[in-house]
mmCIF file of C-alpha atoms in Angstrom:
data_model
loop_
_atom_site.group_PDB
_atom_site.id
_atom_site.type_symbol
_atom_site.label_atom_id
_atom_site.label_comp_id
_atom_site.label_asym_id
_atom_site.label_seq_id
_atom_site.Cartn_x
_atom_site.Cartn_y
_atom_site.Cartn_z
ATOM 1 C CA UNK A 895 -130.331 33.055 56.597
ATOM 2 C CA UNK A 896 -128.339 36.102 57.698
ATOM 3 C CA UNK A 897 -128.292 39.656 56.385
ATOM 4 C CA UNK A 898 -124.885 39.147 54.747
ATOM 5 C CA UNK A 899 -126.268 36.171 52.805
ATOM 6 C CA UNK A 900 -129.061 38.166 51.095
ATOM 7 C CA UNK A 901 -128.628 38.929 47.403
ATOM 8 C CA UNK A 902 -130.128 41.843 45.533
ATOM 9 C CA UNK A 903 -132.718 41.281 42.822
ATOM 10 C CA UNK A 904 -130.893 43.494 40.290
ATOM 11 C CA UNK A 905 -128.272 40.966 39.177
ATOM 12 C CA UNK A 906 -129.278 40.872 35.494
ATOM 13 C CA UNK A 907 -129.769 44.636 34.899
ATOM 14 C CA UNK A 908 -127.329 46.756 32.898
ATOM 15 C CA UNK A 909 -125.281 49.333 34.716
ATOM 16 C CA UNK A 910 -125.827 52.991 33.968
ATOM 17 C CA UNK A 911 -123.223 54.632 31.703
ATOM 18 C CA UNK A 912 -121.201 57.194 33.626
ATOM 19 C CA UNK A 913 -119.993 59.589 30.970
ATOM 20 C CA UNK A 914 -117.244 62.163 31.421
ATOM 21 C CA UNK A 915 -115.406 60.249 34.154
ATOM 22 C CA UNK A 916 -111.911 59.990 32.706
ATOM 23 C CA UNK A 917 -110.336 58.401 29.660
ATOM 24 C CA UNK A 918 -110.112 54.958 31.294
ATOM 25 C CA UNK A 919 -113.889 54.606 31.269
ATOM 26 C CA UNK A 920 -114.070 54.811 27.465
ATOM 27 C CA UNK A 921 -116.514 57.701 27.703
ATOM 28 C CA UNK A 922 -114.195 60.422 28.964
ATOM 29 C CA UNK A 923 -113.247 63.819 27.489
ATOM 30 C CA UNK A 924 -116.022 64.359 24.907
ATOM 31 C CA UNK A 925 -118.373 61.878 26.636
ATOM 32 C CA UNK A 926 -119.204 59.947 23.469
ATOM 33 C CA UNK A 927 -120.441 63.015 21.572
ATOM 34 C CA UNK A 928 -117.610 63.133 19.038
ATOM 35 C CA UNK A 929 -115.757 66.344 18.194
ATOM 36 C CA UNK A 930 -117.290 69.776 17.513
ATOM 37 C CA UNK A 931 -120.574 70.434 15.721
ATOM 38 C CA UNK A 932 -124.110 71.189 16.889
ATOM 39 C CA UNK A 933 -124.772 67.683 18.210
ATOM 40 C CA UNK A 934 -121.761 67.837 20.516
ATOM 41 C CA UNK A 935 -123.084 70.911 22.303
ATOM 42 C CA UNK A 936 -125.916 71.259 24.776
ATOM 43 C CA UNK A 937 -129.318 72.535 23.631
ATOM 44 C CA UNK A 938 -129.314 70.664 20.319
ATOM 45 C CA UNK A 939 -132.625 70.960 18.448
ATOM 46 C CA UNK A 940 -132.471 69.113 15.132
ATOM 47 C CA UNK A 941 -134.644 66.105 15.984
ATOM 48 C CA UNK A 942 -136.838 66.308 12.853
ATOM 49 C CA UNK A 943 -134.055 67.469 10.530
ATOM 50 C CA UNK A 944 -133.347 65.221 7.531
ATOM 51 C CA UNK A 945 -130.305 66.905 6.001
ATOM 52 C CA UNK A 946 -132.177 69.470 3.924
ATOM 53 C CA UNK A 947 -134.682 66.921 2.567
ATOM 54 C CA UNK A 948 -138.315 67.818 3.209
ATOM 55 C CA UNK A 949 -139.042 66.224 6.607
ATOM 56 C CA UNK A 950 -141.601 63.448 6.932
ATOM 57 C CA UNK A 951 -143.933 65.506 9.117
ATOM 58 C CA UNK A 952 -144.120 68.120 6.311
ATOM 59 C CA UNK A 953 -144.412 65.627 3.451
ATOM 60 C CA UNK A 954 -147.553 63.979 4.842
ATOM 61 C CA UNK A 955 -150.869 65.773 4.335
ATOM 62 C CA UNK A 956 -152.853 67.234 7.181
ATOM 63 C CA UNK A 957 -155.857 65.110 8.034
ATOM 64 C CA UNK A 958 -159.096 65.541 9.906
ATOM 65 C CA UNK A 959 -161.009 68.283 11.617
ATOM 66 C CA UNK A 960 -162.103 68.725 15.231
ATOM 67 C CA UNK A 961 -165.288 70.717 15.564
ATOM 68 C CA UNK A 962 -164.947 73.126 18.505
ATOM 69 C CA UNK A 963 -168.740 73.540 18.662
ATOM 70 C CA UNK A 964 -169.641 69.838 18.882
ATOM 71 C CA UNK A 965 -171.956 68.757 21.679
ATOM 72 C CA UNK A 966 -170.523 66.403 24.263
ATOM 73 C CA UNK A 967 -172.995 63.580 24.849
ATOM 74 C CA UNK A 968 -172.614 60.504 27.063
ATOM 75 C CA UNK A 969 -174.666 57.421 26.260
ATOM 76 C CA UNK A 970 -176.860 55.662 28.791
ATOM 77 C CA UNK A 971 -179.249 52.791 28.141
ATOM 78 C CA UNK A 972 -181.672 50.468 29.913
ATOM 79 C CA UNK A 973 -178.952 47.892 30.624
ATOM 80 C CA UNK A 974 -176.765 50.460 32.360
ATOM 81 C CA UNK A 975 -179.739 51.841 34.294
ATOM 82 C CA UNK A 976 -180.572 48.407 35.701
ATOM 83 C CA UNK A 977 -176.888 47.763 36.495
ATOM 84 C CA UNK A 978 -176.505 51.152 38.211
ATOM 85 C CA UNK A 979 -179.683 50.621 40.247
ATOM 86 C CA UNK A 980 -178.164 47.454 41.712
ATOM 87 C CA UNK A 981 -174.675 48.892 42.214
ATOM 88 C CA UNK A 982 -175.575 52.353 43.595
ATOM 89 C CA UNK A 983 -179.036 51.611 45.083
ATOM 90 C CA UNK A 984 -180.809 54.042 42.758
ATOM 91 C CA UNK A 985 -184.565 54.441 42.828
ATOM 92 C CA UNK A 986 -185.504 53.743 39.200
ATOM 93 C CA UNK A 987 -189.112 54.847 39.687
ATOM 94 C CA UNK A 988 -187.870 58.438 39.649
ATOM 95 C CA UNK A 989 -184.369 59.260 38.429
ATOM 96 C CA UNK A 990 -182.816 62.449 37.098
ATOM 97 C CA UNK A 991 -179.664 63.394 35.240
ATOM 98 C CA UNK A 992 -178.789 65.779 38.045
ATOM 99 C CA UNK A 993 -178.873 62.910 40.563
ATOM 100 C CA UNK A 994 -176.500 60.823 38.412
ATOM 101 C CA UNK A 995 -174.045 63.726 38.286
ATOM 102 C CA UNK A 996 -174.316 64.448 42.024
ATOM 103 C CA UNK A 997 -173.608 60.812 42.941
ATOM 104 C CA UNK A 998 -170.600 60.996 40.559
ATOM 105 C CA UNK A 999 -171.802 58.057 38.488
ATOM 106 C CA UNK A 1000 -171.367 60.205 35.366
ATOM 107 C CA UNK A 1001 -169.111 63.271 35.103
ATOM 108 C CA UNK A 1002 -170.681 66.575 34.158
ATOM 109 C CA UNK A 1003 -167.528 67.681 32.295
ATOM 110 C CA UNK A 1004 -167.900 64.822 29.777
ATOM 111 C CA UNK A 1005 -171.265 66.145 28.578
ATOM 112 C CA UNK A 1006 -174.988 65.639 28.943
ATOM 113 C CA UNK A 1007 -176.708 62.245 28.920
ATOM 114 C CA UNK A 1008 -178.676 60.592 26.132
ATOM 115 C CA UNK A 1009 -180.941 57.602 26.743
ATOM 116 C CA UNK A 1010 -180.719 54.894 24.070
ATOM 117 C CA UNK A 1011 -182.938 51.884 23.452
ATOM 118 C CA UNK A 1012 -180.463 49.129 24.325
ATOM 119 C CA UNK A 1013 -181.527 46.275 26.548
ATOM 120 C CA UNK A 1014 -184.860 45.345 28.056
ATOM 121 C CA UNK A 1015 -186.842 47.250 30.628
ATOM 122 C CA UNK A 1016 -189.158 45.450 33.063
ATOM 123 C CA UNK A 1017 -190.494 48.176 35.365
ATOM 124 C CA UNK A 1018 -191.802 51.634 34.399
ATOM 125 C CA UNK A 1019 -189.282 54.410 34.961
ATOM 126 C CA UNK A 1020 -189.797 58.138 35.377
ATOM 127 C CA UNK A 1021 -186.630 59.760 34.079
ATOM 128 C CA UNK A 1022 -185.474 63.343 33.634
ATOM 129 C CA UNK A 1023 -182.683 63.534 31.051
ATOM 130 C CA UNK A 1024 -181.228 65.879 28.407
ATOM 131 C CA UNK A 1025 -181.669 63.722 25.296
ATOM 132 C CA UNK A 1026 -183.379 60.457 24.339
ATOM 133 C CA UNK A 1027 -183.793 58.467 21.144
ATOM 134 C CA UNK A 1028 -187.267 58.007 19.646
ATOM 135 C CA UNK A 1029 -187.151 54.241 20.168
ATOM 136 C CA UNK A 1030 -186.165 54.682 23.843
ATOM 137 C CA UNK A 1031 -189.076 57.072 24.397
ATOM 138 C CA UNK A 1032 -191.475 54.602 22.715
ATOM 139 C CA UNK A 1033 -190.193 51.679 24.790
ATOM 140 C CA UNK A 1034 -190.509 53.656 28.025
ATOM 141 C CA UNK A 1035 -194.015 54.913 27.311
ATOM 142 C CA UNK A 1036 -195.147 51.463 26.123
ATOM 143 C CA UNK A 1037 -194.325 49.978 29.531
ATOM 144 C CA UNK A 1038 -195.924 52.893 31.397
ATOM 145 C CA UNK A 1039 -192.946 55.107 32.211
ATOM 146 C CA UNK A 1040 -192.527 58.825 31.623
ATOM 147 C CA UNK A 1041 -189.620 60.787 30.198
ATOM 148 C CA UNK A 1042 -188.966 64.489 30.707
ATOM 149 C CA UNK A 1043 -186.464 66.017 28.294
ATOM 150 C CA UNK A 1044 -184.491 68.899 29.799
ATOM 151 C CA UNK A 1045 -183.210 70.518 26.578
ATOM 152 C CA UNK A 1046 -184.309 70.454 22.970
#
């Protein structure tokens, strides 16, 4: 095979319309915009206009509410702790929220951590975390671990 025998991959693609390139092209003079009017000129801004009818975006009711004071909380559970200990070589005997943020396992900007009672726990864990569910605290203390809550 020689260089002159190579074919390009773009054989099936449509060609780009070249507007305003003479009357022979079919898109010369007004470049397919018609004659006069706002839409023929540059800087047109009537995208939501429906000919005087109340536009759809104004007919539909506003919905929902986003609380600006809501607390950002990320969930963590016993399954994820055991998975992270294998993946990142974490010492589960003593682990803190600060350590998880420093190792960039969780991002501080997404909020504080909350421990939930999901999954089984085999070994006792000493954990320092912002929030924890009652069931998670019970499960940890039942097996002999300790939990230190940072904020109330």
